[in-house]
Coordinates of C-alpha atoms in Angstrom, one line a residue:
M48 CA 77.0 -11.9 4.3
H49 CA 77.3 -8.3 4.9
L50 CA 76.5 -7.1 8.4
R51 CA 75.0 -3.5 7.2
S52 CA 72.6 -4.3 4.6
L53 CA 69.1 -4.9 4.8
R54 CA 68.8 -8.9 3.9
S55 CA 71.4 -9.5 6.9
K56 CA 69.8 -6.9 9.3
L57 CA 66.5 -8.9 8.4
T58 CA 68.0 -12.5 9.1
L59 CA 69.8 -11.2 12.2
W60 CA 66.5 -10.0 13.4
Y61 CA 64.5 -13.1 12.4
V62 CA 67.0 -15.6 14.2
L63 CA 67.6 -13.4 17.2
I64 CA 63.5 -13.2 17.8
L65 CA 63.5 -17.1 17.0
G66 CA 66.3 -18.1 19.2
I67 CA 64.3 -15.9 22.4
L68 CA 61.3 -18.0 21.7
L69 CA 63.3 -21.6 21.3
I70 CA 65.4 -21.0 24.1
S71 CA 62.0 -19.4 25.9
F72 CA 60.4 -22.7 25.3
S73 CA 63.0 -24.8 25.9
S74 CA 63.3 -23.6 29.3
F75 CA 60.0 -23.8 30.1
L76 CA 60.2 -27.5 29.0
Y77 CA 62.8 -28.3 31.0
F78 CA 61.9 -26.8 34.0
T79 CA 58.3 -28.1 33.8
L80 CA 59.2 -31.7 33.0
S81 CA 61.6 -31.3 36.0
K82 CA 59.3 -30.1 38.3
S83 CA 56.4 -32.6 37.2
L84 CA 59.1 -35.8 38.1
Y85 CA 59.7 -34.2 41.5
R86 CA 56.5 -33.8 42.1
D87 CA 56.1 -37.5 41.0
V88 CA 58.6 -39.1 43.4
D89 CA 57.5 -36.8 46.2
N90 CA 53.8 -38.3 45.8
K91 CA 54.9 -41.7 45.6
L92 CA 57.5 -41.6 48.2
R93 CA 54.5 -39.7 50.7
S94 CA 52.4 -42.8 49.7
L95 CA 54.8 -45.4 50.6
A96 CA 55.4 -43.4 54.1
E97 CA 51.6 -43.8 54.9
L98 CA 51.7 -46.9 54.0
V99 CA 54.9 -48.2 56.3
A100 CA 53.3 -45.6 59.1
S101 CA 49.8 -47.2 59.2
E102 CA 51.7 -50.9 59.2
S103 CA 54.2 -49.4 61.5
T104 CA 51.4 -48.7 64.2
S105 CA 49.1 -51.8 63.4
P106 CA 48.9 -54.6 66.4
L107 CA 48.8 -57.1 63.5
S108 CA 52.2 -56.7 62.6
K109 CA 54.0 -60.0 63.2
F110 CA 57.4 -59.4 62.1
G111 CA 60.3 -58.2 64.4
F112 CA 61.9 -54.7 64.4
E113 CA 64.0 -55.3 62.0
N114 CA 61.8 -57.0 58.5
I115 CA 60.0 -54.3 57.5
D116 CA 60.6 -55.8 53.7
Q117 CA 59.0 -59.0 54.9
A118 CA 56.3 -57.0 57.2
L119 CA 55.1 -54.9 54.7
E120 CA 54.8 -58.4 51.7
A121 CA 53.0 -60.0 54.4
S122 CA 50.5 -57.4 55.9
M123 CA 49.9 -54.9 52.4
N124 CA 51.6 -57.6 49.6
L125 CA 53.8 -54.3 49.0
K126 CA 57.1 -55.1 47.8
P127 CA 58.7 -51.5 48.3
I128 CA 61.6 -51.8 44.9
G129 CA 64.0 -49.3 44.4
K130 CA 63.0 -47.4 47.6
F131 CA 65.0 -47.2 51.1
I132 CA 63.2 -47.5 54.5
Q133 CA 64.2 -47.1 58.2
V134 CA 61.8 -46.1 60.9
L135 CA 63.3 -44.6 63.7
D136 CA 61.8 -43.9 67.2
E137 CA 60.9 -41.0 69.3
S138 CA 64.3 -40.0 70.3
G139 CA 66.0 -40.7 67.1
K140 CA 67.3 -44.3 67.1
I141 CA 67.0 -46.5 64.2
G142 CA 64.9 -49.2 64.7
R143 CA 63.7 -51.1 61.8
K144 CA 64.8 -50.8 57.9
S145 CA 64.6 -52.4 54.6
E146 CA 67.0 -55.2 53.4
N147 CA 69.2 -52.5 51.0
L148 CA 70.2 -50.5 53.9
R149 CA 71.6 -53.1 56.0
N150 CA 75.3 -51.7 56.3
V151 CA 74.5 -47.9 56.4
Q152 CA 71.5 -45.2 57.4
L153 CA 69.7 -43.0 55.7
P154 CA 71.2 -39.1 56.7
I155 CA 68.9 -37.2 58.5
S156 CA 69.6 -33.6 58.9
L157 CA 68.8 -31.3 61.7
N158 CA 66.7 -29.1 60.0
A159 CA 64.4 -32.5 59.1
L160 CA 64.5 -33.5 62.6
K161 CA 63.0 -30.3 63.9
N162 CA 60.2 -30.5 61.5
A163 CA 59.2 -33.8 62.6
S164 CA 59.1 -32.7 65.9
K165 CA 56.5 -30.0 65.0
G166 CA 54.6 -33.0 63.2
L167 CA 55.8 -31.6 59.9
I168 CA 56.8 -33.7 56.6
S169 CA 60.3 -32.7 55.0
F170 CA 61.4 -33.6 51.6
E171 CA 65.2 -33.1 51.0
T172 CA 67.7 -34.2 48.4
H173 CA 71.4 -35.7 49.2
R174 CA 73.9 -36.5 46.6
S175 CA 76.9 -37.9 49.4
F176 CA 74.8 -41.1 50.1
E177 CA 77.2 -43.8 47.7
N178 CA 77.4 -41.1 44.9
A179 CA 73.9 -41.7 44.1
P180 CA 71.1 -39.1 44.9
L181 CA 68.6 -39.3 46.9
R182 CA 65.1 -37.3 47.5
I183 CA 64.1 -38.2 51.0
I184 CA 61.1 -38.0 53.0
T185 CA 61.1 -37.7 56.8
F186 CA 57.6 -38.4 57.7
P187 CA 56.4 -38.2 61.3
V188 CA 53.9 -40.9 62.9
I189 CA 51.3 -38.8 65.5
E190 CA 49.6 -41.0 67.8
N191 CA 47.8 -39.7 70.6
N192 CA 49.2 -36.1 69.8
H193 CA 52.3 -37.4 70.5
I194 CA 55.2 -38.4 67.8
S195 CA 55.7 -42.0 68.5
K196 CA 58.2 -42.5 65.4
I197 CA 59.7 -41.4 62.4
V198 CA 59.6 -42.8 59.1
Q199 CA 62.2 -41.6 55.9
I200 CA 62.4 -43.5 52.7
A201 CA 64.2 -42.2 50.2
S202 CA 64.7 -43.3 46.2
S203 CA 67.2 -42.8 44.0
L204 CA 67.0 -39.8 41.4
E205 CA 69.0 -41.6 38.7
D206 CA 66.5 -42.0 36.2
V207 CA 65.1 -38.3 36.7
E208 CA 68.2 -36.5 36.1
D209 CA 69.2 -39.1 33.4
A210 CA 65.8 -38.0 32.1
L211 CA 66.3 -34.4 32.7
N212 CA 70.3 -34.1 31.5
T213 CA 69.1 -36.8 28.2
L214 CA 66.5 -33.5 27.6
F215 CA 69.2 -30.9 28.0
I216 CA 71.7 -32.3 25.8
I217 CA 68.8 -32.5 22.7
L218 CA 67.9 -29.4 23.6
M219 CA 71.6 -28.0 23.2
I220 CA 72.1 -29.6 20.3
A221 CA 68.3 -29.4 18.7
V222 CA 68.2 -25.5 19.4
P223 CA 71.5 -24.1 17.6
F224 CA 71.0 -26.5 14.6
A225 CA 67.3 -24.8 14.5
L226 CA 69.0 -21.3 14.7
M227 CA 71.5 -22.1 11.8
V228 CA 68.6 -23.6 9.8
A229 CA 66.5 -20.5 10.2
S230 CA 69.1 -18.5 9.8
L231 CA 69.7 -20.3 5.8
G232 CA 65.8 -19.8 5.5
G233 CA 65.6 -16.5 7.0
Q234 CA 68.6 -15.0 4.1
F235 CA 66.8 -17.1 1.4
L236 CA 63.3 -15.6 2.1
A237 CA 65.0 -11.6 2.5
N238 CA 66.8 -12.2 -1.0
K239 CA 63.3 -13.0 -2.4
A240 CA 61.6 -10.6 -0.4
L241 CA 63.8 -7.7 -1.7
R242 CA 65.2 -8.9 -4.9
P243 CA 62.6 -6.3 -6.2
V244 CA 64.5 -3.6 -3.9
D245 CA 67.5 -4.4 -6.2
E246 CA 65.8 -3.9 -9.3
I247 CA 64.8 -0.8 -8.2
T248 CA 67.9 0.0 -7.3
Q249 CA 69.5 -0.7 -10.6
T250 CA 67.2 0.8 -12.3
A251 CA 67.4 4.2 -10.3
R252 CA 71.3 4.3 -10.9
M253 CA 70.3 3.6 -14.9
I254 CA 68.3 6.7 -14.9
T255 CA 69.5 10.2 -15.6
S256 CA 67.9 13.3 -17.2
Q257 CA 68.7 11.7 -20.7
N258 CA 66.7 8.9 -20.3
L259 CA 63.8 9.3 -18.0
N260 CA 61.1 7.4 -19.9
Q261 CA 62.5 3.9 -18.2
R262 CA 60.4 2.2 -15.7
I263 CA 60.2 -0.8 -13.3
K264 CA 57.9 -3.8 -14.0
P265 CA 55.6 -3.8 -11.1
P266 CA 55.3 -7.2 -9.9
R267 CA 51.9 -9.6 -10.3
V268 CA 51.5 -9.4 -6.8
K269 CA 49.6 -6.4 -5.1
D270 CA 51.7 -6.2 -1.8
E271 CA 54.5 -3.5 -0.3
I272 CA 56.7 -3.7 -2.7
S273 CA 54.4 -3.4 -5.8
R274 CA 53.1 0.0 -4.3
L275 CA 56.9 1.0 -4.0
I276 CA 57.6 0.3 -7.3
E277 CA 54.2 2.0 -8.6
T278 CA 54.9 5.2 -6.6
F279 CA 58.7 5.6 -7.9
N280 CA 57.4 4.9 -11.8
E281 CA 55.2 7.7 -10.5
M282 CA 57.5 9.9 -9.1
I283 CA 59.8 9.4 -12.5
S284 CA 57.1 10.3 -14.6
R285 CA 56.7 13.5 -12.4
L286 CA 60.3 13.9 -13.1
D287 CA 60.1 13.3 -16.7
Q288 CA 57.3 16.0 -17.0
S289 CA 59.1 18.2 -15.0
F290 CA 62.6 18.1 -16.7
R291 CA 60.6 18.9 -20.3
Q292 CA 58.8 21.5 -18.9
I293 CA 61.9 23.3 -17.8
K294 CA 63.9 22.3 -20.6
Q295 CA 60.5 23.7 -22.8
F296 CA 60.7 26.8 -20.4
S297 CA 64.4 27.1 -20.5
T298 CA 64.4 27.3 -24.3
D299 CA 61.6 29.6 -24.5
A300 CA 62.5 31.6 -22.0
S301 CA 66.0 32.6 -23.8
H302 CA 63.9 32.8 -27.1
E303 CA 62.1 35.8 -25.8
L304 CA 64.9 37.4 -24.4
K305 CA 67.3 36.7 -27.4
T306 CA 64.5 38.6 -29.3
P307 CA 64.7 41.8 -28.1
L308 CA 68.3 41.8 -27.6
T309 CA 68.9 41.0 -31.1
I310 CA 66.9 44.1 -31.5
L311 CA 68.3 46.2 -29.7
K312 CA 72.0 45.3 -30.5
G313 CA 70.8 45.5 -34.9
E314 CA 69.3 48.8 -34.3
A315 CA 72.3 50.4 -32.4
E316 CA 74.7 48.7 -35.6
V317 CA 72.7 50.6 -37.7
T318 CA 72.3 53.5 -35.7
L319 CA 76.3 53.7 -35.9
R320 CA 77.1 53.1 -38.8
R321 CA 77.0 56.5 -40.3
E322 CA 75.8 60.1 -38.4
R323 CA 72.4 60.5 -37.8
T324 CA 69.8 63.1 -36.9
T325 CA 68.5 64.1 -34.5
Q326 CA 64.8 62.9 -34.2
E327 CA 66.5 59.2 -35.8
Y328 CA 68.3 59.0 -32.7
E329 CA 65.5 59.8 -30.9
Q330 CA 63.2 57.3 -32.9
T331 CA 66.2 54.4 -32.0
L332 CA 66.4 55.2 -28.1
R333 CA 62.4 55.0 -28.1
S334 CA 62.3 51.6 -30.0
N335 CA 65.2 50.6 -28.1
L336 CA 63.2 52.1 -24.4
E337 CA 59.9 49.6 -26.2
E338 CA 62.2 46.4 -26.2
I339 CA 63.8 47.2 -22.9
N340 CA 60.4 47.6 -21.2
R341 CA 59.7 44.1 -22.5
M342 CA 62.5 42.5 -21.4
S343 CA 61.4 44.0 -18.1
Q344 CA 58.0 42.7 -18.7
I345 CA 59.2 39.7 -18.8
V346 CA 61.9 39.1 -15.7
D347 CA 59.7 40.4 -13.8
D348 CA 57.0 38.1 -14.5
L349 CA 59.5 35.1 -14.4
L350 CA 60.6 36.1 -11.4
L351 CA 56.9 36.4 -10.0
L352 CA 56.6 33.0 -11.1
S353 CA 59.5 31.7 -10.0
K354 CA 58.6 33.1 -6.1
A355 CA 55.5 31.6 -6.4
D356 CA 56.7 28.1 -7.9
S357 CA 59.2 28.4 -4.4
G358 CA 56.1 29.6 -2.4
E359 CA 57.9 32.6 -0.9
I360 CA 54.4 34.7 -2.2
R361 CA 52.3 34.8 0.6
L362 CA 48.5 36.1 -0.1
N363 CA 47.5 38.9 1.7
K364 CA 43.6 37.8 2.2
E365 CA 40.9 39.7 3.4
H366 CA 37.6 40.1 2.7
I367 CA 37.1 41.6 -0.4
N368 CA 34.0 42.8 -2.9
L369 CA 34.6 41.2 -6.2
T370 CA 31.5 42.9 -8.0
E371 CA 33.6 46.1 -7.0
I372 CA 36.8 45.2 -8.0
L373 CA 35.7 43.6 -11.6
N374 CA 33.6 47.1 -12.0
E375 CA 36.6 49.0 -11.4
V376 CA 38.8 46.7 -13.9
V377 CA 36.2 47.2 -16.5
A378 CA 36.1 50.9 -16.1
Q379 CA 40.0 50.8 -16.5
M380 CA 40.4 48.5 -19.3
S381 CA 37.0 49.9 -21.7
I382 CA 40.2 53.6 -22.0
L383 CA 41.8 50.7 -23.6
A384 CA 39.4 48.8 -25.6
Q385 CA 38.2 52.5 -27.0
F386 CA 41.5 52.5 -29.2
K387 CA 40.1 49.2 -30.9
N388 CA 36.6 49.9 -30.8
L389 CA 35.7 47.4 -28.6
N390 CA 32.5 47.1 -27.0
I391 CA 33.2 45.7 -23.5
E392 CA 30.5 45.7 -20.1
T393 CA 29.5 43.9 -17.4
L394 CA 26.8 41.2 -16.9
N395 CA 24.8 40.7 -13.4
H396 CA 26.6 43.2 -11.7
Y397 CA 23.4 44.0 -9.9
E398 CA 24.1 41.7 -6.5
D399 CA 27.3 42.4 -4.7
I400 CA 29.6 39.5 -3.9
H401 CA 32.3 38.6 -1.7
M402 CA 35.3 36.6 -0.7
L403 CA 37.9 35.8 1.5
G404 CA 41.2 37.1 -1.0
D405 CA 43.9 39.0 -1.7
G406 CA 42.6 41.9 -3.7
L407 CA 45.9 42.9 -5.5
R408 CA 46.4 39.6 -6.9
I409 CA 42.2 38.7 -8.2
R410 CA 42.5 42.5 -9.7
E411 CA 45.9 41.1 -11.7
L412 CA 43.5 38.3 -12.3
F413 CA 40.9 40.0 -14.5
L414 CA 43.2 42.6 -15.6
N415 CA 45.2 40.0 -17.4
L416 CA 42.2 37.8 -18.6
I417 CA 40.4 41.1 -20.3
E418 CA 43.7 42.6 -21.8
N419 CA 43.6 39.1 -23.1
G420 CA 40.4 39.4 -24.7
I421 CA 41.5 43.2 -26.3
K422 CA 44.6 41.6 -27.6
Y423 CA 42.8 39.7 -29.6
T424 CA 40.1 40.9 -30.2
E425 CA 39.4 42.2 -33.8
E426 CA 37.7 46.0 -34.1
G427 CA 34.5 46.1 -33.8
G428 CA 34.3 43.5 -31.5
S429 CA 32.7 42.7 -28.2
I430 CA 34.2 41.4 -24.4
H431 CA 31.5 40.7 -22.0
I432 CA 31.9 39.9 -18.1
S433 CA 29.4 38.2 -16.2
V434 CA 30.0 37.5 -12.2
A435 CA 27.4 35.4 -10.4
K436 CA 27.2 32.7 -7.4
D437 CA 27.3 28.9 -8.1
S438 CA 26.8 26.4 -5.8
S439 CA 26.8 23.4 -8.0
P440 CA 29.0 20.7 -6.2
H441 CA 31.4 19.3 -9.3
A442 CA 32.6 23.0 -10.1
I443 CA 35.5 23.2 -8.2
N444 CA 38.1 20.8 -5.9
P445 CA 36.4 18.9 -3.3
S446 CA 38.3 19.7 -0.4
V447 CA 36.9 23.2 -0.1
L448 CA 34.1 22.6 2.6
T449 CA 32.7 24.3 5.2
E450 CA 33.0 22.9 8.7
E451 CA 29.7 21.4 8.5
G452 CA 31.6 19.4 5.5
G453 CA 29.1 20.8 2.5
H454 CA 30.3 23.1 -0.8
V455 CA 30.7 25.9 -0.6
G456 CA 29.0 29.1 -2.2
F457 CA 31.8 30.2 -5.7
A458 CA 31.7 32.9 -7.1
K459 CA 31.5 32.3 -10.9
V460 CA 33.6 35.0 -13.5
V461 CA 33.2 34.6 -17.1
V462 CA 35.0 36.8 -19.5
V463 CA 33.9 36.4 -23.2
D464 CA 35.3 37.6 -26.2
T465 CA 34.7 37.4 -29.9
G466 CA 38.2 37.3 -31.1
I467 CA 40.1 35.3 -33.3
G468 CA 39.8 31.8 -30.9
I469 CA 41.9 29.3 -30.0
A470 CA 42.5 26.0 -32.0
K471 CA 41.3 22.7 -29.6
E472 CA 44.7 21.5 -29.7
D473 CA 46.1 24.2 -27.9
Q474 CA 43.7 24.9 -25.1
E475 CA 45.2 22.6 -23.1
R476 CA 48.9 24.6 -23.4
I477 CA 47.2 27.7 -23.2
F478 CA 48.3 28.0 -19.7
D479 CA 51.8 27.0 -20.1
R480 CA 54.6 29.4 -19.5
F481 CA 55.3 31.3 -23.1
F482 CA 52.7 29.7 -25.2
R483 CA 51.8 31.6 -27.6
V484 CA 48.7 30.8 -30.2
D485 CA 50.0 32.9 -32.7
K486 CA 53.7 33.8 -31.8
A487 CA 54.2 36.5 -35.0
R488 CA 50.7 38.7 -33.7
S489 CA 51.5 37.8 -29.9
R490 CA 54.8 40.1 -30.8
E491 CA 53.3 42.5 -32.2
Q492 CA 50.6 43.1 -29.9
G493 CA 52.9 42.9 -26.9
G494 CA 53.1 40.8 -23.6
S495 CA 55.1 38.4 -22.3
G496 CA 53.7 35.1 -23.2
L497 CA 53.1 34.7 -19.3
G498 CA 50.0 36.4 -18.5
L499 CA 47.7 33.2 -18.5
S500 CA 50.4 31.2 -16.6
I501 CA 50.1 34.3 -13.6
C502 CA 46.4 34.1 -14.1
K503 CA 46.4 30.3 -13.3
W504 CA 48.4 30.7 -10.1
I505 CA 46.4 33.1 -9.0
V506 CA 43.4 31.2 -9.3
E507 CA 44.8 28.1 -7.9
A508 CA 46.4 29.9 -4.6
H509 CA 42.9 30.9 -4.2
R510 CA 41.9 27.4 -4.1
G511 CA 39.9 28.0 -7.3
K512 CA 39.7 26.8 -11.1
I513 CA 40.4 28.4 -13.9
E514 CA 39.0 26.8 -17.6
V515 CA 39.1 27.8 -21.3
E516 CA 36.2 27.0 -24.3
S517 CA 36.9 28.7 -27.9
E518 CA 36.5 27.8 -31.3
L519 CA 38.7 29.6 -34.1
G520 CA 36.8 32.2 -35.7
K521 CA 34.6 33.2 -33.2
G522 CA 36.1 33.8 -29.8
S523 CA 37.0 32.3 -26.6
S524 CA 35.3 31.9 -22.9
F525 CA 37.3 32.2 -19.6
T526 CA 35.6 31.1 -16.9
V527 CA 37.2 31.5 -13.2
R528 CA 35.6 30.1 -10.3
L529 CA 36.5 31.1 -6.5
P530 CA 35.1 29.4 -3.4
L531 CA 33.3 32.6 -1.5
S532 CA 34.4 31.2 1.9
L533 CA 38.4 29.7 2.4
S534 CA 39.7 28.2 5.7

């Protein structure tokens, strides 16, 4: 058994705790029984001492000073079997004693004599008496406030010690045996409980970036291991999705950067094949500059999203006038809309709406949305921007709450265009990086394919929500909801 493994540690802890409990219980049982047996012996000795004392002082005593067994049997019908009895006078001289003490006498210590002189009862244990352990009571007999006799009664402790020794041997055998059985049982239970962990380990070893579709089958019983497996499967699902996104992102990024590089290379090669006029060189340089600007925009947007993903970008939140920012953006984008003969206007601008946010990022958000609408709207079309307050509880993430626990108010901005529209199956992917509904037309109209991804990041960084509704040939509607008060 490997001592560093989890099942070994669980088994050792289980055996250790059980061992402490068994040893504690065994010690308690042993000392409790020992105290009970000794107390029982002491009670019997005290009762007999009281009887002997009463017989010794009785005026009806018919027998001589040396026949205490016969005296007890005659006067009280009592046979003190297994007891050693001797009576001492006040000077300590031994008088009567039982038949089993013919040639010997019970030992009496100086401490017992001192206690007896004070009228105190003493209990002592002696082991030197004929190699047998004895429990002795020294009982003073008081008559007329004067100690007249001292009664000593002893009883063998062999039966008591035999019982305690037998119990000790049983416990010494039973406790290690119980611990050995417990260790085997604990190891079996640990193996059974940790078997799903081994399955998780084996599956984790087999999973690579090439087969992230593998999952661990959860057990039927809903316990901690089941929750661990479910959490592990969810983690693998997230990793699988992340790897797919990274792979797709790498492919799209390389494609987006490869295209302008190919154009640059092709134009340079064509230009260098023969002598060109100054005007032709200028035209080539302008085309090259256009592609360089496009690559620069892609790199800048990628850098922005990369920093946003890593949490390096911090919003500079302050109280801003959202209505005023929208009016400035609309005025700025109206110049671009005039080139395509588009009608762009803001509705519901009679009310100023204030919020806590990063003014530069909010401006960038609506610049991208309105520019996106201008790009995909045919000449003669229109773009409408509306802003209003929205207090519906389902409008946004319910975690955005006021201190009183209710929902805060939301700013609802809707950008509606009459452009080419977005197919229903593409609407879920419209905010993915480098995703374009029509790649050919998108490239002709410029852009890096990252504008809507940046919009989504700005909205979510402000704890908001962005949605799109669209129909092919009829246009698109982007709805942005931003909380008016953030903690």
